[in-house]
């Protein structure tokens, strides 16, 4: 299978949403219990990209005769950065990572390539986060000065899936550590899904 990585467009969002819905419904790797509406995935995409944060998709190159260029591409994974802990100016230099590969395309290098493409984009302060927060009333927004703040920290929050996860869930931590992340702590018994903490 060959695939390429490119910035996501609005046209990709329904497929991004479908990939996420699978994990919401069938796993504990996200703590949502019910699929979000498609409109909320569109809103997130617009909010995060308006903030200058990268949102990438992996698309496969399978082709059928007569397809247009857009139809030839299927989204098989995505990754993006989002503000850490909501919209707080002081957290501007810190962002949260989301990374999901389509359930039929895992363990083929897609996640690794998506992650390295995302990290490459922000290396050396290349991407500034146009952090903002509301001040006093909904119409008054305060923005980070100078076109935003360089990103210093990327946080990958993961659930420890002790039942279905590789090595009791520790496999995913190791997956991140192999790719340059370091564990910074564990929150115990903060989420409950599918009958377990
Ligand atoms: C975790 C995930 C992003 C990895 O991407 P991927 O494309 O499947 O992985 P890659 O092909 O790049 O990497 C392959 C390696 O990862 C391992 N791997 C794949 N999925 C894994 C998982 N869920 N947990 C632990 N290790 C995993 C493979 O065994 C392989 O290990 P090896 O190199 O020692 O042989 C992807 O499997 C995924 O989206 N999983 C479900 C959602 C999820 O957990 N996202 C992270 C939320 S924090």
mmCIF file of C-alpha atoms and ligand atoms in Angstrom:
data_model
loop_
_atom_site.group_PDB
_atom_site.id
_atom_site.type_symbol
_atom_site.label_atom_id
_atom_site.label_comp_id
_atom_site.label_asym_id
_atom_site.label_seq_id
_atom_site.Cartn_x
_atom_site.Cartn_y
_atom_site.Cartn_z
ATOM 1 C CA UNK A 1 0.000 0.000 0.000
ATOM 2 C CA UNK A 2 1.338 3.443 -0.815
ATOM 3 C CA UNK A 3 0.142 6.528 0.946
ATOM 4 C CA UNK A 4 0.985 10.184 1.210
ATOM 5 C CA UNK A 5 0.708 12.776 3.945
ATOM 6 C CA UNK A 6 -0.838 16.166 3.264
ATOM 7 C CA UNK A 7 -2.679 18.930 5.124
ATOM 8 C CA UNK A 8 -6.331 18.047 5.694
ATOM 9 C CA UNK A 9 -9.069 19.912 3.842
ATOM 10 C CA UNK A 10 -12.745 20.262 4.729
ATOM 11 C CA UNK A 11 -13.495 17.524 2.173
ATOM 12 C CA UNK A 12 -11.525 15.036 4.327
ATOM 13 C CA UNK A 13 -13.442 15.731 7.519
ATOM 14 C CA UNK A 14 -16.289 13.194 7.062
ATOM 15 C CA UNK A 15 -13.673 10.402 6.670
ATOM 16 C CA UNK A 16 -11.681 11.736 9.637
ATOM 17 C CA UNK A 17 -14.902 11.719 11.632
ATOM 18 C CA UNK A 18 -15.699 8.126 10.605
ATOM 19 C CA UNK A 19 -12.248 6.912 11.707
ATOM 20 C CA UNK A 20 -12.723 8.571 15.092
ATOM 21 C CA UNK A 21 -16.278 7.274 15.486
ATOM 22 C CA UNK A 22 -14.976 3.712 15.257
ATOM 23 C CA UNK A 23 -12.613 4.298 18.192
ATOM 24 C CA UNK A 24 -15.250 6.131 20.236
ATOM 25 C CA UNK A 25 -17.764 3.325 19.792
ATOM 26 C CA UNK A 26 -15.554 0.261 20.066
ATOM 27 C CA UNK A 27 -12.551 1.098 22.227
ATOM 28 C CA UNK A 28 -11.385 2.954 25.318
ATOM 29 C CA UNK A 29 -8.597 4.851 23.526
ATOM 30 C CA UNK A 30 -10.833 7.925 23.573
ATOM 31 C CA UNK A 31 -12.987 8.734 26.580
ATOM 32 C CA UNK A 32 -15.987 9.939 24.611
ATOM 33 C CA UNK A 33 -18.737 7.349 24.994
ATOM 34 C CA UNK A 34 -20.956 8.511 22.144
ATOM 35 C CA UNK A 35 -19.939 9.600 18.668
ATOM 36 C CA UNK A 36 -19.774 13.374 18.391
ATOM 37 C CA UNK A 37 -21.844 14.976 15.637
ATOM 38 C CA UNK A 38 -20.022 15.513 12.358
ATOM 39 C CA UNK A 39 -20.492 19.271 12.822
ATOM 40 C CA UNK A 40 -18.261 19.196 15.904
ATOM 41 C CA UNK A 41 -15.411 17.616 13.909
ATOM 42 C CA UNK A 42 -15.807 20.403 11.328
ATOM 43 C CA UNK A 43 -15.752 22.983 14.172
ATOM 44 C CA UNK A 44 -12.593 21.497 15.662
ATOM 45 C CA UNK A 45 -10.900 21.448 12.258
ATOM 46 C CA UNK A 46 -11.733 25.130 11.704
ATOM 47 C CA UNK A 47 -10.776 26.182 15.222
ATOM 48 C CA UNK A 48 -7.409 24.398 15.265
ATOM 49 C CA UNK A 49 -6.366 25.410 11.756
ATOM 50 C CA UNK A 50 -7.464 29.028 12.449
ATOM 51 C CA UNK A 51 -4.996 28.908 15.326
ATOM 52 C CA UNK A 52 -2.254 27.986 12.856
ATOM 53 C CA UNK A 53 -1.975 24.429 14.209
ATOM 54 C CA UNK A 54 -1.240 21.603 11.758
ATOM 55 C CA UNK A 55 -3.929 19.052 10.851
ATOM 56 C CA UNK A 56 -2.619 16.300 8.572
ATOM 57 C CA UNK A 57 -4.156 13.300 6.856
ATOM 58 C CA UNK A 58 -2.639 10.147 5.396
ATOM 59 C CA UNK A 59 -4.345 9.212 2.145
ATOM 60 C CA UNK A 60 -3.893 6.059 0.154
ATOM 61 C CA UNK A 61 -3.338 6.167 -3.559
ATOM 62 C CA UNK A 62 -5.742 3.404 -4.631
ATOM 63 C CA UNK A 63 -7.291 4.353 -7.934
ATOM 64 C CA UNK A 64 -10.339 3.311 -9.919
ATOM 65 C CA UNK A 65 -10.671 4.125 -13.595
ATOM 66 C CA UNK A 66 -12.671 7.296 -14.094
ATOM 67 C CA UNK A 67 -12.205 8.641 -10.557
ATOM 68 C CA UNK A 68 -11.380 12.298 -10.171
ATOM 69 C CA UNK A 69 -8.174 13.139 -8.284
ATOM 70 C CA UNK A 70 -10.176 13.772 -5.076
ATOM 71 C CA UNK A 71 -12.149 10.495 -5.386
ATOM 72 C CA UNK A 72 -8.923 8.527 -5.784
ATOM 73 C CA UNK A 73 -7.866 9.351 -2.259
ATOM 74 C CA UNK A 74 -9.139 7.667 0.869
ATOM 75 C CA UNK A 75 -8.213 8.989 4.301
ATOM 76 C CA UNK A 76 -6.509 6.183 6.252
ATOM 77 C CA UNK A 77 -5.259 8.217 9.207
ATOM 78 C CA UNK A 78 -5.027 11.681 10.648
ATOM 79 C CA UNK A 79 -3.193 13.715 13.236
ATOM 80 C CA UNK A 80 -3.568 17.203 14.585
ATOM 81 C CA UNK A 81 -2.541 19.542 17.367
ATOM 82 C CA UNK A 82 -5.090 21.269 19.558
ATOM 83 C CA UNK A 83 -4.935 23.733 22.453
ATOM 84 C CA UNK A 84 -4.061 22.070 25.745
ATOM 85 C CA UNK A 85 -6.846 22.210 28.356
ATOM 86 C CA UNK A 86 -9.175 24.368 26.323
ATOM 87 C CA UNK A 87 -8.573 27.958 25.365
ATOM 88 C CA UNK A 88 -6.159 29.511 27.862
ATOM 89 C CA UNK A 89 -3.574 32.012 26.680
ATOM 90 C CA UNK A 90 -0.964 30.907 29.211
ATOM 91 C CA UNK A 91 -1.011 27.378 27.787
ATOM 92 C CA UNK A 92 -0.285 28.723 24.290
ATOM 93 C CA UNK A 93 3.192 27.096 24.025
ATOM 94 C CA UNK A 94 1.721 23.690 24.935
ATOM 95 C CA UNK A 95 -0.506 21.688 22.613
ATOM 96 C CA UNK A 96 -2.142 18.290 22.638
ATOM 97 C CA UNK A 97 -1.595 15.621 20.012
ATOM 98 C CA UNK A 98 -4.343 13.481 18.467
ATOM 99 C CA UNK A 99 -3.373 10.592 16.213
ATOM 100 C CA UNK A 100 -5.660 7.935 14.749
ATOM 101 C CA UNK A 101 -5.137 5.390 12.006
ATOM 102 C CA UNK A 102 -8.083 3.701 10.268
ATOM 103 C CA UNK A 103 -8.712 0.347 11.935
ATOM 104 C CA UNK A 104 -7.982 -1.543 8.676
ATOM 105 C CA UNK A 105 -4.635 0.183 8.129
ATOM 106 C CA UNK A 106 -2.805 -0.060 11.456
ATOM 107 C CA UNK A 107 0.740 -1.454 11.851
ATOM 108 C CA UNK A 108 1.764 -0.475 8.321
ATOM 109 C CA UNK A 109 3.786 2.599 9.218
ATOM 110 C CA UNK A 110 0.967 5.114 8.744
ATOM 111 C CA UNK A 111 0.947 6.322 12.377
ATOM 112 C CA UNK A 112 4.750 6.662 12.516
ATOM 113 C CA UNK A 113 4.891 8.666 9.296
ATOM 114 C CA UNK A 114 1.985 10.895 10.337
ATOM 115 C CA UNK A 115 3.635 11.604 13.688
ATOM 116 C CA UNK A 116 7.042 12.409 12.227
ATOM 117 C CA UNK A 117 5.463 14.663 9.567
ATOM 118 C CA UNK A 118 3.563 16.540 12.266
ATOM 119 C CA UNK A 119 6.607 16.977 14.514
ATOM 120 C CA UNK A 120 8.705 18.048 11.551
ATOM 121 C CA UNK A 121 6.204 20.830 10.843
ATOM 122 C CA UNK A 122 6.649 22.420 14.260
ATOM 123 C CA UNK A 123 10.392 21.887 14.665
ATOM 124 C CA UNK A 124 12.460 24.937 15.543
ATOM 125 C CA UNK A 125 9.430 27.091 16.312
ATOM 126 C CA UNK A 126 8.304 27.010 12.652
ATOM 127 C CA UNK A 127 4.645 26.951 13.716
ATOM 128 C CA UNK A 128 3.235 29.586 16.022
ATOM 129 C CA UNK A 129 0.091 28.922 17.975
ATOM 130 C CA UNK A 130 -2.346 31.811 17.560
ATOM 131 C CA UNK A 131 -3.586 31.228 21.103
ATOM 132 C CA UNK A 132 -6.596 33.227 22.256
ATOM 133 C CA UNK A 133 -9.087 33.427 25.065
ATOM 134 C CA UNK A 134 -12.217 35.370 25.843
ATOM 135 C CA UNK A 135 -11.975 38.373 28.144
ATOM 136 C CA UNK A 136 -15.103 39.321 29.989
ATOM 137 C CA UNK A 137 -17.673 38.874 27.255
ATOM 138 C CA UNK A 138 -18.069 36.571 24.253
ATOM 139 C CA UNK A 139 -17.282 39.334 21.748
ATOM 140 C CA UNK A 140 -13.982 40.301 23.332
ATOM 141 C CA UNK A 141 -11.150 37.955 22.441
ATOM 142 C CA UNK A 142 -7.536 38.446 23.521
ATOM 143 C CA UNK A 143 -4.918 36.970 21.215
ATOM 144 C CA UNK A 144 -1.277 36.021 21.752
ATOM 145 C CA UNK A 145 0.927 38.900 20.575
ATOM 146 C CA UNK A 146 3.363 38.850 17.635
ATOM 147 C CA UNK A 147 1.360 36.404 15.530
ATOM 148 C CA UNK A 148 1.333 33.689 18.171
ATOM 149 C CA UNK A 149 3.639 31.718 20.431
ATOM 150 C CA UNK A 150 6.136 29.058 19.291
ATOM 151 C CA UNK A 151 5.180 25.548 20.362
ATOM 152 C CA UNK A 152 7.434 24.142 23.091
ATOM 153 C CA UNK A 153 5.535 21.105 24.367
ATOM 154 C CA UNK A 154 3.448 18.452 22.637
ATOM 155 C CA UNK A 155 1.421 16.303 25.002
ATOM 156 C CA UNK A 156 0.114 12.914 23.907
ATOM 157 C CA UNK A 157 -2.499 11.911 26.500
ATOM 158 C CA UNK A 158 -3.210 8.203 26.213
ATOM 159 C CA UNK A 159 -5.519 5.810 27.978
ATOM 160 C CA UNK A 160 -3.939 2.673 29.372
ATOM 161 C CA UNK A 161 -6.065 -0.021 27.749
ATOM 162 C CA UNK A 162 -5.239 -2.847 30.143
ATOM 163 C CA UNK A 163 -7.607 -5.328 28.464
ATOM 164 C CA UNK A 164 -7.271 -4.904 24.684
ATOM 165 C CA UNK A 165 -4.075 -2.845 24.486
ATOM 166 C CA UNK A 166 -0.719 -4.306 23.489
ATOM 167 C CA UNK A 167 1.238 -5.343 26.619
ATOM 168 C CA UNK A 168 -1.661 -4.332 28.833
ATOM 169 C CA UNK A 169 -1.649 -0.861 27.305
ATOM 170 C CA UNK A 170 2.056 -0.219 27.992
ATOM 171 C CA UNK A 171 2.787 -1.006 24.323
ATOM 172 C CA UNK A 172 1.300 2.325 23.278
ATOM 173 C CA UNK A 173 3.431 4.197 25.827
ATOM 174 C CA UNK A 174 6.492 2.428 24.413
ATOM 175 C CA UNK A 175 5.338 3.294 20.883
ATOM 176 C CA UNK A 176 5.427 6.991 21.832
ATOM 177 C CA UNK A 177 8.705 6.690 23.754
ATOM 178 C CA UNK A 178 10.363 5.073 20.734
ATOM 179 C CA UNK A 179 9.364 8.177 18.812
ATOM 180 C CA UNK A 180 10.823 10.715 21.231
ATOM 181 C CA UNK A 181 8.130 11.205 23.881
ATOM 182 C CA UNK A 182 8.782 10.836 27.614
ATOM 183 C CA UNK A 183 6.257 9.846 30.230
ATOM 184 C CA UNK A 184 5.441 12.804 32.467
ATOM 185 C CA UNK A 185 2.919 11.245 34.815
ATOM 186 C CA UNK A 186 -0.232 9.194 35.199
ATOM 187 C CA UNK A 187 -3.696 10.181 36.300
ATOM 188 C CA UNK A 188 -5.276 7.166 37.956
ATOM 189 C CA UNK A 189 -8.984 6.325 37.941
ATOM 190 C CA UNK A 190 -10.031 9.564 36.262
ATOM 191 C CA UNK A 191 -11.998 7.979 33.394
ATOM 192 C CA UNK A 192 -14.556 5.155 33.374
ATOM 193 C CA UNK A 193 -15.632 3.484 30.123
ATOM 194 C CA UNK A 194 -16.889 0.055 29.104
ATOM 195 C CA UNK A 195 -17.096 -1.084 32.724
ATOM 196 C CA UNK A 196 -13.568 -0.267 33.750
ATOM 197 C CA UNK A 197 -11.333 2.584 34.957
HETATM 198 C C1 LIG B 1 -1.336 3.794 17.809
HETATM 199 C C2 LIG B 1 -1.361 4.055 16.324
HETATM 200 C C3 LIG B 1 -1.424 5.545 16.054
HETATM 201 C C4 LIG B 1 -0.042 3.513 15.730
HETATM 202 O O1 LIG B 1 -0.035 3.729 14.335
HETATM 203 P P1 LIG B 1 0.215 2.501 13.359
HETATM 204 O O2 LIG B 1 0.197 3.004 11.977
HETATM 205 O O3 LIG B 1 -0.732 1.411 13.685
HETATM 206 O O4 LIG B 1 1.670 2.041 13.806
HETATM 207 P P2 LIG B 1 2.984 1.954 12.922
HETATM 208 O O5 LIG B 1 2.725 1.011 11.801
HETATM 209 O O6 LIG B 1 3.479 3.298 12.557
HETATM 210 O O7 LIG B 1 4.007 1.344 13.941
HETATM 211 C C5 LIG B 1 4.142 -0.048 14.001
HETATM 212 C C6 LIG B 1 4.489 -0.481 15.379
HETATM 213 O O8 LIG B 1 3.510 -0.021 16.279
HETATM 214 C C7 LIG B 1 2.926 -1.104 16.961
HETATM 215 N N1 LIG B 1 1.556 -0.744 17.231
HETATM 216 C C8 LIG B 1 0.560 -0.524 16.366
HETATM 217 N N2 LIG B 1 -0.558 -0.184 17.034
HETATM 218 C C9 LIG B 1 -0.244 -0.181 18.348
HETATM 219 C C10 LIG B 1 -0.971 0.088 19.534
HETATM 220 N N3 LIG B 1 -2.263 0.425 19.509
HETATM 221 N N4 LIG B 1 -0.324 -0.014 20.713
HETATM 222 C C11 LIG B 1 0.962 -0.356 20.755
HETATM 223 N N5 LIG B 1 1.714 -0.603 19.675
HETATM 224 C C12 LIG B 1 1.110 -0.517 18.472
HETATM 225 C C13 LIG B 1 3.112 -2.280 16.030
HETATM 226 O O9 LIG B 1 3.061 -3.496 16.702
HETATM 227 C C14 LIG B 1 4.486 -1.992 15.487
HETATM 228 O O10 LIG B 1 5.475 -2.339 16.424
HETATM 229 P P3 LIG B 1 6.958 -2.784 15.970
HETATM 230 O O11 LIG B 1 7.518 -1.609 15.204
HETATM 231 O O12 LIG B 1 7.662 -3.049 17.259
HETATM 232 O O13 LIG B 1 6.737 -3.978 15.116
HETATM 233 C C15 LIG B 1 -2.537 3.343 15.612
HETATM 234 O O14 LIG B 1 -2.416 1.961 15.780
HETATM 235 C C16 LIG B 1 -3.887 3.797 16.090
HETATM 236 O O15 LIG B 1 -4.436 4.740 15.548
HETATM 237 N N6 LIG B 1 -4.416 3.082 17.093
HETATM 238 C C17 LIG B 1 -5.740 3.372 17.622
HETATM 239 C C18 LIG B 1 -5.904 4.781 18.121
HETATM 240 C C19 LIG B 1 -4.877 5.150 19.150
HETATM 241 O O16 LIG B 1 -4.570 4.401 20.064
HETATM 242 N N7 LIG B 1 -4.348 6.366 18.999
HETATM 243 C C20 LIG B 1 -3.452 6.923 19.941
HETATM 244 C C21 LIG B 1 -4.302 7.625 20.963
HETATM 245 S S1 LIG B 1 -3.299 8.413 22.155
#
